[in-house]
XYZ file of C-alpha atoms in Angstrom:
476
model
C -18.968 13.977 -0.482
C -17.678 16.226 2.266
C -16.148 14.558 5.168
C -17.831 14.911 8.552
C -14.599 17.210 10.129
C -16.145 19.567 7.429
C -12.781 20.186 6.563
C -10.588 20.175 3.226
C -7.976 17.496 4.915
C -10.820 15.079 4.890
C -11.942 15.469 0.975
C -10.693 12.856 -2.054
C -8.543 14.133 -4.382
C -11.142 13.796 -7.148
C -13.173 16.412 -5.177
C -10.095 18.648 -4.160
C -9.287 18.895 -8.034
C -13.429 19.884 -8.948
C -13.029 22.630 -6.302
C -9.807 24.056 -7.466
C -11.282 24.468 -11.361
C -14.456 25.846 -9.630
C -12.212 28.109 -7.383
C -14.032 26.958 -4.638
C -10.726 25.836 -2.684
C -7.067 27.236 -3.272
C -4.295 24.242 -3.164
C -2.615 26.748 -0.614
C -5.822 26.767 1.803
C -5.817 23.060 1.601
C -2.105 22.492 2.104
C -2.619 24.721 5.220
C -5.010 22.666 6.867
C -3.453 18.982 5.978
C -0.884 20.757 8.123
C -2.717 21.460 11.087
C -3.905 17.744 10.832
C -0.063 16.621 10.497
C 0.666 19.260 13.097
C -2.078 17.225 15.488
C -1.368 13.845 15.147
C 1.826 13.558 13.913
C 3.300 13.416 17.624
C 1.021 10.388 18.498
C 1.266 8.368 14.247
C 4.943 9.487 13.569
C 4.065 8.761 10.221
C 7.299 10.379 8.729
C 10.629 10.016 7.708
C 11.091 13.622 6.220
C 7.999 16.235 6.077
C 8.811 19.289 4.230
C 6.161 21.932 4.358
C 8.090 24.853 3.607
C 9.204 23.385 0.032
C 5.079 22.221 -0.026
C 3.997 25.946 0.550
C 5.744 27.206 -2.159
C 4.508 23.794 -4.575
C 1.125 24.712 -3.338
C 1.135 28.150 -4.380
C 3.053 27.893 -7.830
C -0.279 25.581 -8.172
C -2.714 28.369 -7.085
C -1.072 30.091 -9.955
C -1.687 27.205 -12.396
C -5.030 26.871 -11.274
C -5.929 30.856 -11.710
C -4.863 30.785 -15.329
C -6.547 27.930 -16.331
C -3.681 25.845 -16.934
C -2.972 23.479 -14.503
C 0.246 20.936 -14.615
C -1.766 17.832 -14.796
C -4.337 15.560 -13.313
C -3.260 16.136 -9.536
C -2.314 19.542 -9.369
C -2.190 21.253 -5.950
C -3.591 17.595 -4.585
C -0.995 16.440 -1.122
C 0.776 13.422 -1.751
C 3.476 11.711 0.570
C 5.628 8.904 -0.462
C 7.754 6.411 0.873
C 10.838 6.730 1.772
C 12.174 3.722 -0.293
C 11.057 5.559 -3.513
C 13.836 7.823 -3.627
C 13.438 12.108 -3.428
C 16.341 14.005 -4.827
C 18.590 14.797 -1.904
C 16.727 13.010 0.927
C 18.258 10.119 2.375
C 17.090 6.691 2.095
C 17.218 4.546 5.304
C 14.613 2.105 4.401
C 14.051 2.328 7.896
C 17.074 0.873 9.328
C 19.175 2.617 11.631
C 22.147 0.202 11.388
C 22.347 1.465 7.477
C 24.080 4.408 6.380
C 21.355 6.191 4.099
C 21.487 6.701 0.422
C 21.188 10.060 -0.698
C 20.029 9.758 -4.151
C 20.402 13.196 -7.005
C 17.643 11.944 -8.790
C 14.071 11.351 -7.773
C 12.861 7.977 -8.520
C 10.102 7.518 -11.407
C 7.361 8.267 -8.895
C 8.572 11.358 -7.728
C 9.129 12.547 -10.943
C 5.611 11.946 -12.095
C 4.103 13.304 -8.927
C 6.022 16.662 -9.663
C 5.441 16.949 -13.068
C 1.630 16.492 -12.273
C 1.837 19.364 -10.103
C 1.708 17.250 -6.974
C 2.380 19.014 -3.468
C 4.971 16.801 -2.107
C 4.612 17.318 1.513
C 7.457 14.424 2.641
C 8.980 10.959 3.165
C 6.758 8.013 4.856
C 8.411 5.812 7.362
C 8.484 1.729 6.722
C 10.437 -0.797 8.766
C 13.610 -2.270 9.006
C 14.104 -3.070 5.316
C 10.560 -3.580 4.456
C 10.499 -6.566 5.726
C 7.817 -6.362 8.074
C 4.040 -6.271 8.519
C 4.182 -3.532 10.985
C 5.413 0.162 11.926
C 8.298 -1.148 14.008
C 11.661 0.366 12.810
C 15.265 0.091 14.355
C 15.278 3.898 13.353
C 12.375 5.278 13.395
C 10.351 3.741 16.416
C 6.794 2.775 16.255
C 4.161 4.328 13.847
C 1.048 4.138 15.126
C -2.936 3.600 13.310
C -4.574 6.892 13.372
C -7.721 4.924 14.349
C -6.080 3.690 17.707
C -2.859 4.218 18.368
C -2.375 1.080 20.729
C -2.975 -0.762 17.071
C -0.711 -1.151 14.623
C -0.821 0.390 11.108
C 0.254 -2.612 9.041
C 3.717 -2.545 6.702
C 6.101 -2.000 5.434
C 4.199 0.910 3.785
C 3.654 1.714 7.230
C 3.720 5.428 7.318
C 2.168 5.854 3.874
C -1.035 4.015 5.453
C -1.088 6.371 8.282
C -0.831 8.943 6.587
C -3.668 8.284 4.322
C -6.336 6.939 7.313
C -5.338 10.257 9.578
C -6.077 12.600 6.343
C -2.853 14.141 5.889
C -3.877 14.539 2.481
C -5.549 12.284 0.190
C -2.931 10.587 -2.140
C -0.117 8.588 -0.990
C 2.161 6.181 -2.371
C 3.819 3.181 -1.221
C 5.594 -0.337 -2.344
C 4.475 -3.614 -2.064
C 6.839 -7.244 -2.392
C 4.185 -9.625 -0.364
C 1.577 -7.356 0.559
C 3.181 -3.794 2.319
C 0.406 -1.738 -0.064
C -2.846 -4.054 1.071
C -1.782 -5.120 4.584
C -2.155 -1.111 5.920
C -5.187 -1.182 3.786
C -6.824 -4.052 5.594
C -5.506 -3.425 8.991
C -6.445 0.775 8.183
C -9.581 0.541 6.174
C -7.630 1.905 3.392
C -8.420 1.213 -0.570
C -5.399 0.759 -1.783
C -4.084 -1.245 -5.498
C -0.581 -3.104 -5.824
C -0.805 -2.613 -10.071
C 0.581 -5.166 -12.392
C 4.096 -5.765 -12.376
C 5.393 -3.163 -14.818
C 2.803 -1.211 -14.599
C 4.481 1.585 -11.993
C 8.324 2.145 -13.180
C 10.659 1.554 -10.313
C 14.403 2.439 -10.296
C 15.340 -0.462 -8.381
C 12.777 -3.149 -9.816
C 12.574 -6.671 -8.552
C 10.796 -9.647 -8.085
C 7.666 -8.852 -6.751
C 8.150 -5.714 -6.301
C 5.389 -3.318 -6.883
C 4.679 0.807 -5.909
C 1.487 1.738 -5.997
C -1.155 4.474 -4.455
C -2.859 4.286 -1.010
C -6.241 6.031 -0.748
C -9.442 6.585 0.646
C -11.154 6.276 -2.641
C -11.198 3.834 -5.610
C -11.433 6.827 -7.804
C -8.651 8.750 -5.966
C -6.665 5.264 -6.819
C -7.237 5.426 -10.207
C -6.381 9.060 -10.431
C -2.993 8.784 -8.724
C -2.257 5.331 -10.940
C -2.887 7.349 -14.189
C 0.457 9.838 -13.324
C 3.114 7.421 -11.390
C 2.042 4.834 -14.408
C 4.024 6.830 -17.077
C 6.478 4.420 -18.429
C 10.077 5.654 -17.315
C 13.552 4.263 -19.383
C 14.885 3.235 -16.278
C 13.306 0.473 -15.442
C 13.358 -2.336 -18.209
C 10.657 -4.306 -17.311
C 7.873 -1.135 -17.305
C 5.062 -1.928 -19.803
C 4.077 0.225 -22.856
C 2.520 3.508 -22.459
C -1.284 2.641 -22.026
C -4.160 5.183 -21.632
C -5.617 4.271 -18.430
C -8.014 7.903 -18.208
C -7.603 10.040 -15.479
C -10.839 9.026 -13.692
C -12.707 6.077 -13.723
C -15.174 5.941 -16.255
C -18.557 7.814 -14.700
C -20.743 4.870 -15.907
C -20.988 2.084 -13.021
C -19.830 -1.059 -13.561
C -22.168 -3.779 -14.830
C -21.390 -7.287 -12.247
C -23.897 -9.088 -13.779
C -22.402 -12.248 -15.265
C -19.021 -11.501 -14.035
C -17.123 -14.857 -12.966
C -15.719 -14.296 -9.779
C -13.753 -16.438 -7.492
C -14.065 -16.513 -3.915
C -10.807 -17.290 -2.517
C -11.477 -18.575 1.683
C -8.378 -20.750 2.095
C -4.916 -19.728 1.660
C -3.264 -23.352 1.981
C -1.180 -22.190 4.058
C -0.338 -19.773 6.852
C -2.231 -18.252 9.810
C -5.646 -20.122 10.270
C -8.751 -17.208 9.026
C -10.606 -15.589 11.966
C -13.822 -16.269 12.168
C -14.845 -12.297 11.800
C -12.592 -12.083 8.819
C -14.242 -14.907 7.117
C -17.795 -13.372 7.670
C -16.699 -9.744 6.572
C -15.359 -11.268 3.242
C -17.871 -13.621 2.489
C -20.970 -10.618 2.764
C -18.839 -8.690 0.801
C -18.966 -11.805 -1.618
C -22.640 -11.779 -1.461
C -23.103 -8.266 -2.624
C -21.675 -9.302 -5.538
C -24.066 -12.236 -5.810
C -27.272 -10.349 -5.203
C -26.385 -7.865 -8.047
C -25.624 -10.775 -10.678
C -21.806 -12.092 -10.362
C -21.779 -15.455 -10.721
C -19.611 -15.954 -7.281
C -17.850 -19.874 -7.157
C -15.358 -20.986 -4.579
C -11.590 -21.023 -5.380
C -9.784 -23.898 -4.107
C -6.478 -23.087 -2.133
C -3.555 -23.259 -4.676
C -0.863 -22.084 -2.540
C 1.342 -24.686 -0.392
C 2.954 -24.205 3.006
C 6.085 -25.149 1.013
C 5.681 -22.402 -1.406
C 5.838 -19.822 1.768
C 8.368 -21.314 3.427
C 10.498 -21.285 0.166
C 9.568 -17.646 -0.591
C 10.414 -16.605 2.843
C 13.570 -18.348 2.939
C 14.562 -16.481 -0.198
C 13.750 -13.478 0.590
C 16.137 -14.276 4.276
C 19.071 -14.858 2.550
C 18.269 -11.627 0.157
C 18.560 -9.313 3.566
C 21.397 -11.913 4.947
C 23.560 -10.421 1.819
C 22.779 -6.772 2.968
C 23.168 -7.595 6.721
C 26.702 -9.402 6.071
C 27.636 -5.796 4.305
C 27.015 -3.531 7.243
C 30.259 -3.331 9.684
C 29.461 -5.459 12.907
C 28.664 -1.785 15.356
C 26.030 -1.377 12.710
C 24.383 -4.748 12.350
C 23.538 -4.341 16.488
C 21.826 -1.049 15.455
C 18.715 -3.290 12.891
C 16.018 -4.193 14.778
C 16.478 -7.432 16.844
C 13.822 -9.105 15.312
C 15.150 -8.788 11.439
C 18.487 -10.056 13.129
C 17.091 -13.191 14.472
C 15.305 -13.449 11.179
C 18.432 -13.044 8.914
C 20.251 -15.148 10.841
C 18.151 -17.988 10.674
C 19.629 -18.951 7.643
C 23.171 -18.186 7.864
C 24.036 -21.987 7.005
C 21.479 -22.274 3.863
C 23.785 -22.727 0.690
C 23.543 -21.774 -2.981
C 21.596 -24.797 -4.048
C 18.736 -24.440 -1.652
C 18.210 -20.381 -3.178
C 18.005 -22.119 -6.315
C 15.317 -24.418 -5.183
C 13.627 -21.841 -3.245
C 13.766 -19.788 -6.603
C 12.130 -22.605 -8.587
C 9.455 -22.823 -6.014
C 8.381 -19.066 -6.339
C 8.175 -19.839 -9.873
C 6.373 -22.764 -9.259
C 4.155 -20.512 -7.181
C 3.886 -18.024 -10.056
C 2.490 -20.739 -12.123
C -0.166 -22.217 -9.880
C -2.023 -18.578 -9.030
C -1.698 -17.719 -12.765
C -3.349 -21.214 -13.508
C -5.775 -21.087 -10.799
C -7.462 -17.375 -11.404
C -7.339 -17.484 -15.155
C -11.103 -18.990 -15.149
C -12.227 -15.947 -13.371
C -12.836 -12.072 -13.808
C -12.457 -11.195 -10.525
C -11.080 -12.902 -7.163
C -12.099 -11.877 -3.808
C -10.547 -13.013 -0.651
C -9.191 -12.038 2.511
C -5.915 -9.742 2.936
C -5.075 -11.009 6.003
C -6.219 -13.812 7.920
C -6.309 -11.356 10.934
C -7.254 -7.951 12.341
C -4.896 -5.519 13.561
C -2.929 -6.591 16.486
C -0.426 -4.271 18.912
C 1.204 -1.480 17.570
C 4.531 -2.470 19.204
C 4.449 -6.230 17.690
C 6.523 -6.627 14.661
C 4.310 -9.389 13.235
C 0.882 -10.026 13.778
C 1.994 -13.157 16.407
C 4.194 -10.747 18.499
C 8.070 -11.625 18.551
C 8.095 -15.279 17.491
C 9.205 -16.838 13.899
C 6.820 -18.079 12.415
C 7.898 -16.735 9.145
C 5.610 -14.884 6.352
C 2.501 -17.070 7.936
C 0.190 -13.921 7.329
C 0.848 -13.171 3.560
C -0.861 -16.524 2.201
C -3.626 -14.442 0.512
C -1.632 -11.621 -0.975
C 1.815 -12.952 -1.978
C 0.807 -14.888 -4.761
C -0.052 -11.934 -6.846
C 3.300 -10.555 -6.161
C 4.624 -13.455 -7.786
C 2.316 -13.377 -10.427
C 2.218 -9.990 -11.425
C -1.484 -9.538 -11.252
C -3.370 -6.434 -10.059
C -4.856 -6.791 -6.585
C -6.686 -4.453 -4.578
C -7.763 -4.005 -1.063
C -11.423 -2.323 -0.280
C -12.561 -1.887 3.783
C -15.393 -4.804 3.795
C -16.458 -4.615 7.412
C -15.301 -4.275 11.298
C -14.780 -6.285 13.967
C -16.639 -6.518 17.370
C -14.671 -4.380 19.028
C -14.559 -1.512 15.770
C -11.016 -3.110 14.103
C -11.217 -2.373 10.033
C -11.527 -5.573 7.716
C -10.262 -5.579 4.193
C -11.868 -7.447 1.350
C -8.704 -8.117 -1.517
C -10.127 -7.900 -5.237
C -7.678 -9.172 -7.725
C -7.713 -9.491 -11.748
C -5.750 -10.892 -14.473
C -2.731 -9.349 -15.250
C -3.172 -5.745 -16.939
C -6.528 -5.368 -16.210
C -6.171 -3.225 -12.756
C -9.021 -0.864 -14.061
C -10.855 -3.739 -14.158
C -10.111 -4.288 -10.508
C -10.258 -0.566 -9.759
C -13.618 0.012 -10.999
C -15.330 -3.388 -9.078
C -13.388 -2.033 -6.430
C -15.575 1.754 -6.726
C -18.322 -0.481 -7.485
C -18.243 -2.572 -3.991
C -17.772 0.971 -2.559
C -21.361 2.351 -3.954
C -22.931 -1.008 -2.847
C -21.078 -1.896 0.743
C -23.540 -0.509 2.836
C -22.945 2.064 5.664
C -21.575 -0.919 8.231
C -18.447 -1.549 5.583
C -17.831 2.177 4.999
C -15.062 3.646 7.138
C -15.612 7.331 8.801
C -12.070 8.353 8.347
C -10.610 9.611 12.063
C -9.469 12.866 11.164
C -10.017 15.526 13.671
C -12.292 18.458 13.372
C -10.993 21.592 12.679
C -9.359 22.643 16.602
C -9.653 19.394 17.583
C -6.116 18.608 19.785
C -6.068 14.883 19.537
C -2.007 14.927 19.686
């Protein structure tokens, strides 16, 4: 479906591919107007870290080559994709968004880059994230405040902050970013994005870790499950990817059948930020669509503990301690003032409480595994909130209050299960609402199609109309 700019920056990949085999669009025409969008509103988003269209021109038009012969690279050729910064590029540095660090420049792309490149992908740059990824915003020490392409006095959600702008303001259709407690879904919710953190192993990561998870950040269920099916491909390098699987390029075109699905509706974190009440309502009439069209929709009783977070976000405290301790002193005054109050918070926790807080994230691993096995499906909130100011770090401004927003998301972090986020509904005042759909472990094309399911069946008062300018439209 065309977008209403009536311009190629505002199609889905699935559609940009169709119209390259019908040689209805060129990559290079569509690579030249994703850059007068970036051109735009990149002043007012500052959505990135590096943006190379001159090394993009000449990847989109070795793909208008491809695509004359017949013969294109793979299932994304000539389609823009940006990724984060965190998931390294040959020869561009790697901040991770903290100007008190002095940047890795890596000689090998990570496992996501590769796969992007070898699918023909047209790379057009590095997305900004905050201080270390540790932060639900677009507030970095380095790279200053990254705004939502819906409103720019809101905030775009993190860490994948610049990955999530980039997607809502249509600087292309495919974009990748990383998720440890919820940086993939939390600039979904707060951007009206649909956007998947896959099963653990599922993505390969050079650096992988507890939690840890890259995945892609779309408009589209289907343009999802197109980018998942290349950055998927198992890679050597990291040991805990899963087997080669064949997860299609495209979602099957059949719809998917709810009727008698089990599903779980999830309204109580345990823990955390209380739910707004708008949140709430968005979720639970997302719930009922399922209902109405057979899912057999039961309430899930909280499983997670305020314990539980406050363990996990102790650990993860004395994880960026250990990197803070290595910087020389000039350069720990340079990291955001925020992630030093943070880190230092626990500058007198010993070994023995890690190890605790360790056994509680296992614990925690447990108890969601436990508690969702009964069901297909699980639908809940992201976030117990809406998007707040762009200049907050956290979604309660400058105070500690620790990870209080994550109580919905983490656990499948920890558990390793695919979990989605789909725009459900707004706000009063027009602020986008996300609706999380998670499965068992493995299954995220399970999750991916309910996910372009809930799409065909949201109604027109849950579907976002993306805010990407008309063609000549100055909105810089």
């Amino acid at each position: 479906m065309p977008h209403p700019s009536g311009r190629p920056a505002g199609l889905t990949a699935t559609d940009l591919v169709r119209a390259y085999a019908l040689r209805d669009l060129s990559p290079v025409e569509v690579l030249h107007d994703v850059a007068d969008v970036i051109r735009t509103r990149e002043p007012e988003v500052n959505a990135f870290w590096r943006l190379d269209l001159e090394a993009a021109e000449a990847a989109a038009r070795e793909s208008e080559a491809r695509w004359r012969r017949g013969d294109p690279a793979g299932p994304i050729d000539g389609v823009p994709v940006t990724i984060k910064e965190n998931l390294g590029r040959a020869g561009v540095p790697m901040p991770a968004g903290n100007a008190g660090v002095e940047p890795v420049v890596p000689t090998r792309s990570s496992p996501v880059a590769e796969r992007v490149e070898e699918s023909g992908g047209v790379v057009l740059g590095s997305t900004v994230m905050p201080d270390w990824g540790m932060l639900s915003s677009g507030v970095s020490s380095l790279h200053g405040v990254t705004r939502s392409p819906w409103n720019p006095a809101l905030t775009t959600g993190g860490s994948s902050s610049g990955a999530g702008a980039a997607a809502a303001g249509g600087y292309g259709p495919l974009h990748v970013g990383t998720d440890i407690g919820g940086s993939i879904r939390l600039p979904g919710t707060w951007l009206g994005l649909t956007t998947l953190k896959p099963s653990a192993g599922r993505v390969p990561l050079d650096t992988p870790y507890l939690g840890r998870a890259a995945g892609p950040m779309t408009r589209s269920a289907r343009d999802a499950a197109l980018l998942l099916s290349v950055i998927s491909r198992p890679d050597p390098r990291d040991w805990t990817s899963l087997p080669p699987t064949d997860l299609g390029t495209v979602l099957p075109p059949e719809p998917l059948d709810v009727r008698g699905l089990r599903v779980g509706l999830h309204l109580d974190a345990g823990c955390g930020l209380a739910l707004d009440a708008e949140v709430r309502c968005a979720v639970e009439a997302a719930a009922n669509v399922f209902a109405e069209a057979g899912a057999e929709v039961v309430p899930l009783d909280p499983f997670m503990t305020p314990r539980m977070l406050r363990d996990l976000d102790e650990f993860w405290r004395v994880r960026s301690l250990n990197d803070f301790d290595a910087l020389p002193p000039d350069a720990r005054e340079r990291v955001l003032p925020f992630i030093q109050r943070w880190v230092l918070a626990v500058r007198d926790v010993d070994g023995g409480s890690v190890l605790r807080d360790y056994a509680s994230i296992m614990a925690l691993q447990q108890a969601t595994v436990a508690a969702t096995e009964a069901f297909d499906l699980v639908l809940s909130p992201v976030a117990p909130v809406a998007a707040f100011p762009a200049e907050w770090p956290m979604p309660w401004g400058e105070d500690d209050l620790g990870m209080a927003h994550i109580g919905f998301t983490v656990p499948y972090n920890m558990s390793g299960q695919p979990a989605a986020s789909v725009n459900c509904g707004f706000t009063a005042d027009g602020r986008t609402i996300g609706l999380q759909v998670s499965g068992r472990r493995f299954d995220d094309v399970g999750v991916l199609r309910a996910v372009d399911w809930y799409e065909e069946h949201r109604g027109a008062d849950a579907t976002p109309v993306w805010p990407i300018p008309a063609a000549g439209e100055n909105r810089g």
